[in-house]
PDB file of C-alpha atoms in Angstrom:
ATOM      1  CA  MET A 189     -57.970 -51.490 -29.426  1.00 36.00           C
ATOM      2  CA  ASN A 190     -58.930 -48.439 -31.515  1.00 40.00           C
ATOM      3  CA  LYS A 191     -56.752 -48.469 -34.643  1.00 36.00           C
ATOM      4  CA  ILE A 192     -55.842 -44.798 -34.286  1.00 39.00           C
ATOM      5  CA  LEU A 193     -54.791 -45.288 -30.688  1.00 39.00           C
ATOM      6  CA  SER A 194     -52.734 -48.300 -31.714  1.00 38.00           C
ATOM      7  CA  VAL A 195     -50.866 -46.192 -34.277  1.00 36.00           C
ATOM      8  CA  ALA A 196     -50.236 -43.448 -31.727  1.00 38.00           C
ATOM      9  CA  LEU A 197     -48.910 -45.858 -29.124  1.00 37.00           C
ATOM     10  CA  ALA A 198     -46.794 -47.691 -31.675  1.00 36.00           C
ATOM     11  CA  PHE A 199     -45.059 -44.466 -32.644  1.00 34.00           C
ATOM     12  CA  ALA A 200     -44.749 -43.418 -29.017  1.00 35.00           C
ATOM     13  CA  GLY A 201     -43.074 -46.699 -28.198  1.00 34.00           C
ATOM     14  CA  LEU A 202     -40.261 -45.811 -30.578  1.00 33.00           C
ATOM     15  CA  ILE A 203     -39.613 -42.534 -28.813  1.00 34.00           C
ATOM     16  CA  THR A 204     -38.334 -41.997 -25.311  1.00 34.00           C
ATOM     17  CA  ALA A 205     -38.272 -38.624 -23.608  1.00 39.00           C
ATOM     18  CA  ALA A 206     -35.157 -37.741 -21.692  1.00 41.00           C
ATOM     19  CA  GLY A 207     -34.298 -34.658 -19.751  1.00 44.00           C
ATOM     20  CA  PRO A 208     -31.646 -32.342 -21.156  1.00 47.00           C
ATOM     21  CA  ALA A 209     -28.077 -33.549 -20.622  1.00 64.00           C
ATOM     22  CA  ILE A 210     -26.956 -29.945 -20.124  1.00 81.00           C
ATOM     23  CA  ALA A 211     -27.879 -28.014 -16.978  1.00 88.00           C
ATOM     24  CA  GLN A 212     -30.089 -25.055 -17.814  1.00 93.00           C
ATOM     25  CA  ASN A 213     -29.293 -21.492 -16.749  1.00 96.00           C
ATOM     26  CA  ALA A 214     -32.337 -19.279 -17.252  1.00 97.00           C
ATOM     27  CA  GLU A 215     -30.429 -16.125 -16.322  1.00 96.00           C
ATOM     28  CA  ALA A 216     -27.917 -16.781 -19.097  1.00 97.00           C
ATOM     29  CA  GLY A 217     -30.834 -17.491 -21.413  1.00 98.00           C
ATOM     30  CA  LYS A 218     -32.155 -13.965 -20.929  1.00 98.00           C
ATOM     31  CA  ALA A 219     -29.322 -12.531 -22.999  1.00 97.00           C
ATOM     32  CA  HIS A 220     -29.923 -15.018 -25.791  1.00 98.00           C
ATOM     33  CA  TYR A 221     -33.639 -14.218 -25.784  1.00 98.00           C
ATOM     34  CA  ALA A 222     -32.864 -10.613 -26.779  1.00 97.00           C
ATOM     35  CA  THR A 223     -32.801 -11.818 -30.395  1.00 94.00           C
ATOM     36  CA  CYS A 224     -36.319 -13.234 -30.030  1.00 98.00           C
ATOM     37  CA  VAL A 225     -38.053 -10.262 -28.399  1.00 98.00           C
ATOM     38  CA  ALA A 226     -38.769  -8.366 -31.613  1.00 97.00           C
ATOM     39  CA  CYS A 227     -41.108 -11.105 -32.804  1.00 98.00           C
ATOM     40  CA  HIS A 228     -42.190 -13.112 -29.756  1.00 98.00           C
ATOM     41  CA  GLY A 229     -42.415 -10.213 -27.275  1.00 98.00           C
ATOM     42  CA  ASP A 230     -40.857  -9.350 -23.933  1.00 98.00           C
ATOM     43  CA  ASN A 231     -42.727 -12.153 -22.180  1.00 98.00           C
ATOM     44  CA  ALA A 232     -42.810 -14.625 -25.089  1.00 98.00           C
ATOM     45  CA  GLN A 233     -46.505 -13.805 -25.429  1.00 98.00           C
ATOM     46  CA  GLY A 234     -46.335 -13.966 -29.224  1.00 98.00           C
ATOM     47  CA  ASN A 235     -47.499 -11.650 -31.988  1.00 98.00           C
ATOM     48  CA  GLN A 236     -49.941 -12.879 -34.597  1.00 98.00           C
ATOM     49  CA  ALA A 237     -49.143  -9.980 -36.931  1.00 97.00           C
ATOM     50  CA  LEU A 238     -45.610 -11.369 -37.197  1.00 97.00           C
ATOM     51  CA  SER A 239     -46.744 -15.024 -37.194  1.00 97.00           C
ATOM     52  CA  ALA A 240     -44.807 -15.432 -33.948  1.00 98.00           C
ATOM     53  CA  PRO A 241     -46.588 -17.754 -31.500  1.00 98.00           C
ATOM     54  CA  ARG A 242     -46.813 -17.632 -27.745  1.00 98.00           C
ATOM     55  CA  LEU A 243     -44.034 -19.754 -26.235  1.00 98.00           C
ATOM     56  CA  ASN A 244     -44.145 -19.339 -22.461  1.00 98.00           C
ATOM     57  CA  HIS A 245     -46.788 -22.023 -21.865  1.00 97.00           C
ATOM     58  CA  LEU A 246     -44.465 -24.727 -23.200  1.00 98.00           C
ATOM     59  CA  ASP A 247     -42.096 -26.973 -21.257  1.00 97.00           C
ATOM     60  CA  PRO A 248     -38.414 -26.060 -21.697  1.00 97.00           C
ATOM     61  CA  ILE A 249     -37.565 -29.531 -23.008  1.00 96.00           C
ATOM     62  CA  TYR A 250     -40.022 -29.053 -25.893  1.00 97.00           C
ATOM     63  CA  ILE A 251     -38.807 -25.525 -26.646  1.00 98.00           C
ATOM     64  CA  ALA A 252     -35.221 -26.790 -26.765  1.00 98.00           C
ATOM     65  CA  ALA A 253     -36.188 -29.728 -28.978  1.00 97.00           C
ATOM     66  CA  GLN A 254     -37.840 -27.451 -31.520  1.00 98.00           C
ATOM     67  CA  LEU A 255     -34.911 -25.025 -31.512  1.00 98.00           C
ATOM     68  CA  ASP A 256     -32.615 -27.976 -32.177  1.00 98.00           C
ATOM     69  CA  LYS A 257     -34.810 -29.019 -35.106  1.00 98.00           C
ATOM     70  CA  PHE A 258     -34.642 -25.534 -36.588  1.00 98.00           C
ATOM     71  CA  ARG A 259     -30.876 -25.366 -36.067  1.00 98.00           C
ATOM     72  CA  SER A 260     -30.298 -28.738 -37.728  1.00 97.00           C
ATOM     73  CA  GLY A 261     -32.648 -28.189 -40.675  1.00 97.00           C
ATOM     74  CA  ILE A 262     -35.212 -30.748 -39.550  1.00 98.00           C
ATOM     75  CA  ARG A 263     -37.686 -27.861 -39.345  1.00 98.00           C
ATOM     76  CA  GLY A 264     -37.644 -24.838 -41.606  1.00 97.00           C
ATOM     77  CA  GLY A 265     -35.869 -26.457 -44.547  1.00 96.00           C
ATOM     78  CA  GLU A 266     -36.969 -27.116 -48.111  1.00 94.00           C
ATOM     79  CA  GLY A 267     -40.727 -27.534 -48.405  1.00 95.00           C
ATOM     80  CA  ALA A 268     -41.471 -25.919 -45.031  1.00 97.00           C
ATOM     81  CA  SER A 269     -43.837 -23.002 -44.516  1.00 96.00           C
ATOM     82  CA  ALA A 270     -42.553 -19.466 -44.982  1.00 96.00           C
ATOM     83  CA  THR A 271     -42.727 -18.767 -41.252  1.00 96.00           C
ATOM     84  CA  ALA A 272     -40.756 -21.914 -40.420  1.00 98.00           C
ATOM     85  CA  MET A 273     -38.121 -20.898 -42.950  1.00 97.00           C
ATOM     86  CA  GLN A 274     -37.888 -17.503 -41.226  1.00 96.00           C
ATOM     87  CA  MET A 275     -37.406 -19.164 -37.846  1.00 98.00           C
ATOM     88  CA  ALA A 276     -34.565 -21.454 -38.932  1.00 98.00           C
ATOM     89  CA  PRO A 277     -31.902 -18.742 -39.356  1.00 97.00           C
ATOM     90  CA  MET A 278     -32.983 -17.087 -36.119  1.00 97.00           C
ATOM     91  CA  ALA A 279     -32.480 -20.331 -34.198  1.00 98.00           C
ATOM     92  CA  ALA A 280     -29.097 -20.727 -35.880  1.00 97.00           C
ATOM     93  CA  ILE A 281     -27.936 -17.541 -34.155  1.00 97.00           C
ATOM     94  CA  LEU A 282     -27.800 -19.462 -30.876  1.00 98.00           C
ATOM     95  CA  PRO A 283     -24.121 -20.407 -30.616  1.00 97.00           C
ATOM     96  CA  ASP A 284     -24.309 -23.856 -29.058  1.00 97.00           C
ATOM     97  CA  ALA A 285     -26.345 -26.477 -27.222  1.00 97.00           C
ATOM     98  CA  GLN A 286     -25.878 -24.688 -23.913  1.00 98.00           C
ATOM     99  CA  ALA A 287     -27.457 -21.534 -25.323  1.00 98.00           C
ATOM    100  CA  VAL A 288     -30.420 -23.567 -26.583  1.00 98.00           C
ATOM    101  CA  GLN A 289     -31.034 -25.039 -23.147  1.00 98.00           C
ATOM    102  CA  ASP A 290     -30.572 -21.697 -21.405  1.00 98.00           C
ATOM    103  CA  VAL A 291     -32.959 -19.740 -23.624  1.00 98.00           C
ATOM    104  CA  ALA A 292     -35.535 -22.534 -23.371  1.00 98.00           C
ATOM    105  CA  ALA A 293     -35.394 -22.316 -19.584  1.00 98.00           C
ATOM    106  CA  TYR A 294     -35.735 -18.536 -19.692  1.00 98.00           C
ATOM    107  CA  ILE A 295     -38.741 -18.624 -22.021  1.00 98.00           C
ATOM    108  CA  ALA A 296     -40.510 -21.238 -19.912  1.00 97.00           C
ATOM    109  CA  GLY A 297     -40.134 -18.996 -16.870  1.00 98.00           C
ATOM    110  CA  LEU A 298     -41.982 -16.078 -18.474  1.00 98.00           C
ATOM    111  CA  THR A 299     -45.704 -15.488 -18.088  1.00 98.00           C
ATOM    112  CA  SER A 300     -48.507 -13.839 -20.014  1.00 97.00           C
ATOM    113  CA  GLU A 301     -52.228 -14.122 -20.519  1.00 96.00           C
ATOM    114  CA  GLN A 302     -53.496 -16.482 -23.165  1.00 96.00           C
ATOM    115  CA  SER A 303     -54.193 -14.754 -26.469  1.00 97.00           C
ATOM    116  CA  ALA A 304     -57.767 -13.986 -27.473  1.00 97.00           C
ATOM    117  CA  ALA A 305     -59.675 -16.399 -29.685  1.00 98.00           C
ATOM    118  CA  THR A 306     -59.486 -15.679 -33.403  1.00 98.00           C
ATOM    119  CA  LEU A 307     -61.388 -18.696 -34.753  1.00 98.00           C
ATOM    120  CA  GLU A 308     -64.921 -19.999 -34.530  1.00 97.00           C
ATOM    121  CA  GLY A 309     -65.916 -23.638 -34.576  1.00 98.00           C
ATOM    122  CA  ASP A 310     -67.944 -26.362 -32.896  1.00 98.00           C
ATOM    123  CA  VAL A 311     -66.418 -26.955 -29.468  1.00 98.00           C
ATOM    124  CA  THR A 312     -68.410 -30.146 -28.905  1.00 98.00           C
ATOM    125  CA  VAL A 313     -67.341 -31.688 -32.193  1.00 98.00           C
ATOM    126  CA  GLY A 314     -63.775 -30.538 -31.600  1.00 98.00           C
ATOM    127  CA  GLY A 315     -63.747 -32.116 -28.165  1.00 98.00           C
ATOM    128  CA  ASP A 316     -64.970 -35.404 -29.604  1.00 98.00           C
ATOM    129  CA  TYR A 317     -62.206 -35.399 -32.221  1.00 98.00           C
ATOM    130  CA  TYR A 318     -59.616 -34.464 -29.616  1.00 98.00           C
ATOM    131  CA  ASN A 319     -60.620 -37.215 -27.203  1.00 97.00           C
ATOM    132  CA  GLN A 320     -60.702 -39.782 -29.991  1.00 97.00           C
ATOM    133  CA  PHE A 321     -57.462 -38.932 -31.752  1.00 97.00           C
ATOM    134  CA  CYS A 322     -55.300 -36.650 -29.575  1.00 97.00           C
ATOM    135  CA  GLY A 323     -55.976 -37.244 -25.891  1.00 97.00           C
ATOM    136  CA  ALA A 324     -54.033 -40.499 -25.652  1.00 96.00           C
ATOM    137  CA  CYS A 325     -50.786 -38.596 -26.174  1.00 97.00           C
ATOM    138  CA  HIS A 326     -51.511 -34.982 -25.209  1.00 98.00           C
ATOM    139  CA  GLY A 327     -53.674 -35.783 -22.175  1.00 96.00           C
ATOM    140  CA  GLY A 328     -57.237 -35.080 -21.137  1.00 89.00           C
ATOM    141  CA  GLY A 329     -56.528 -31.410 -20.458  1.00 96.00           C
ATOM    142  CA  ALA A 330     -54.054 -31.059 -23.356  1.00 98.00           C
ATOM    143  CA  LEU A 331     -51.290 -30.453 -20.804  1.00 97.00           C
ATOM    144  CA  GLY A 332     -48.856 -32.693 -22.669  1.00 97.00           C
ATOM    145  CA  ASN A 333     -46.976 -35.843 -21.726  1.00 96.00           C
ATOM    146  CA  LEU A 334     -43.183 -35.665 -21.688  1.00 91.00           C
ATOM    147  CA  SER A 335     -42.864 -39.462 -21.623  1.00 92.00           C
ATOM    148  CA  LEU A 336     -44.537 -39.495 -25.052  1.00 92.00           C
ATOM    149  CA  ASN A 337     -42.774 -36.349 -26.282  1.00 92.00           C
ATOM    150  CA  SER A 338     -46.198 -34.736 -26.577  1.00 96.00           C
ATOM    151  CA  PRO A 339     -46.189 -30.981 -25.901  1.00 97.00           C
ATOM    152  CA  ARG A 340     -48.715 -28.955 -24.014  1.00 97.00           C
ATOM    153  CA  LEU A 341     -51.401 -27.593 -26.340  1.00 98.00           C
ATOM    154  CA  ALA A 342     -53.617 -25.774 -23.826  1.00 98.00           C
ATOM    155  CA  GLY A 343     -52.696 -22.095 -23.765  1.00 97.00           C
ATOM    156  CA  GLY A 344     -51.450 -22.030 -27.337  1.00 98.00           C
ATOM    157  CA  ASP A 345     -52.587 -19.477 -29.891  1.00 98.00           C
ATOM    158  CA  ASP A 346     -55.525 -20.853 -31.868  1.00 98.00           C
ATOM    159  CA  TRP A 347     -54.236 -19.400 -35.153  1.00 98.00           C
ATOM    160  CA  TYR A 348     -50.851 -21.045 -34.614  1.00 98.00           C
ATOM    161  CA  LEU A 349     -52.285 -24.429 -33.650  1.00 98.00           C
ATOM    162  CA  GLN A 350     -54.435 -24.341 -36.765  1.00 98.00           C
ATOM    163  CA  ALA A 351     -51.444 -23.427 -38.941  1.00 98.00           C
ATOM    164  CA  GLN A 352     -49.353 -26.265 -37.502  1.00 98.00           C
ATOM    165  CA  LEU A 353     -52.055 -28.900 -37.919  1.00 98.00           C
ATOM    166  CA  LEU A 354     -52.504 -27.811 -41.518  1.00 98.00           C
ATOM    167  CA  ALA A 355     -48.730 -27.896 -42.018  1.00 98.00           C
ATOM    168  CA  PHE A 356     -48.594 -31.459 -40.698  1.00 98.00           C
ATOM    169  CA  ARG A 357     -51.472 -32.439 -42.969  1.00 98.00           C
ATOM    170  CA  SER A 358     -49.856 -30.906 -46.062  1.00 97.00           C
ATOM    171  CA  GLY A 359     -46.381 -32.257 -45.334  1.00 97.00           C
ATOM    172  CA  GLN A 360     -44.829 -28.854 -44.722  1.00 98.00           C
ATOM    173  CA  ARG A 361     -44.015 -30.126 -41.245  1.00 98.00           C
ATOM    174  CA  GLY A 362     -43.237 -33.668 -40.137  1.00 97.00           C
ATOM    175  CA  SER A 363     -41.904 -34.941 -43.465  1.00 97.00           C
ATOM    176  CA  HIS A 364     -38.173 -34.754 -42.752  1.00 97.00           C
ATOM    177  CA  PRO A 365     -36.779 -38.309 -42.384  1.00 96.00           C
ATOM    178  CA  LYS A 366     -35.098 -37.412 -39.085  1.00 97.00           C
ATOM    179  CA  ASP A 367     -38.200 -35.807 -37.572  1.00 97.00           C
ATOM    180  CA  ILE A 368     -39.453 -38.855 -35.666  1.00 95.00           C
ATOM    181  CA  THR A 369     -41.880 -36.981 -33.447  1.00 95.00           C
ATOM    182  CA  GLY A 370     -43.005 -34.845 -36.373  1.00 97.00           C
ATOM    183  CA  ARG A 371     -43.823 -37.954 -38.399  1.00 96.00           C
ATOM    184  CA  GLN A 372     -45.809 -39.247 -35.443  1.00 94.00           C
ATOM    185  CA  MET A 373     -47.847 -36.054 -35.350  1.00 97.00           C
ATOM    186  CA  ARG A 374     -48.274 -35.960 -39.116  1.00 97.00           C
ATOM    187  CA  ALA A 375     -49.812 -39.442 -39.038  1.00 96.00           C
ATOM    188  CA  MET A 376     -52.357 -38.266 -36.489  1.00 96.00           C
ATOM    189  CA  ALA A 377     -53.138 -34.891 -38.105  1.00 97.00           C
ATOM    190  CA  VAL A 378     -54.160 -36.467 -41.402  1.00 97.00           C
ATOM    191  CA  VAL A 379     -56.784 -38.548 -39.587  1.00 97.00           C
ATOM    192  CA  LEU A 380     -58.914 -35.417 -39.105  1.00 98.00           C
ATOM    193  CA  PRO A 381     -61.367 -35.511 -42.027  1.00 97.00           C
ATOM    194  CA  ASP A 382     -61.142 -31.913 -43.241  1.00 97.00           C
ATOM    195  CA  GLU A 383     -60.097 -28.357 -42.421  1.00 97.00           C
ATOM    196  CA  GLN A 384     -63.310 -27.706 -40.513  1.00 98.00           C
ATOM    197  CA  ALA A 385     -62.418 -30.574 -38.190  1.00 98.00           C
ATOM    198  CA  VAL A 386     -59.010 -28.975 -37.665  1.00 98.00           C
ATOM    199  CA  LYS A 387     -60.684 -25.700 -36.760  1.00 98.00           C
ATOM    200  CA  ASP A 388     -63.110 -27.426 -34.381  1.00 98.00           C
ATOM    201  CA  VAL A 389     -60.260 -29.164 -32.548  1.00 98.00           C
ATOM    202  CA  VAL A 390     -58.323 -25.921 -32.240  1.00 98.00           C
ATOM    203  CA  VAL A 391     -61.353 -24.047 -30.899  1.00 98.00           C
ATOM    204  CA  TYR A 392     -61.761 -26.805 -28.316  1.00 98.00           C
ATOM    205  CA  LEU A 393     -58.092 -26.569 -27.328  1.00 98.00           C
ATOM    206  CA  HIS A 394     -58.202 -22.802 -26.970  1.00 98.00           C
ATOM    207  CA  GLY A 395     -61.186 -23.146 -24.667  1.00 97.00           C
ATOM    208  CA  LEU A 396     -59.094 -25.208 -22.243  1.00 96.00           C
ATOM    209  CA  GLY A 397     -57.327 -22.000 -21.196  1.00 88.00           C
ATOM    210  CA  GLN A 398     -53.864 -21.310 -19.839  1.00 81.00           C
TER     211      GLN A 398
END
């Protein structure tokens, strides 16, 4: 078996995805989302000028998981990027676990067009890297796999995907000892040989569309 795939599956075997234990109420989440609108937009379409990514293409379970990481300090703590540090106190405004689940459900129910491409790269090379290193977890169409805790990547902002891959590679993300899924992703991100490879993968992902 390909060594990289073996590593990915070994990590995935340690992680099990489970649905939220709390029932989600998207209507209640609308009120909580009012805090997020200034940066992420009315429809969670994102705003590159504010380093706020599109969110509405993501599954609610992933949105909630990331909010929990920000609230607990697993993301956005010491050594994190400036934008992650800005997000941590915003997530902390959510009063409890119910609010996290509700706002995640509300965000996932919003819609917007995919953002325009901002990067240039080699789509063919990027596709080869993706299929070799990423597809086993994120799927052939980058639609994600909840059983492997792998989020959807198709439809994401290219600038944000690039920033996150670079953050994983540098250790700004995925280094916290409690970030099991982040450590999994960090191990895979560092396999890409250089920053051009990162850009090529991201260009490929953006081309997959919504």
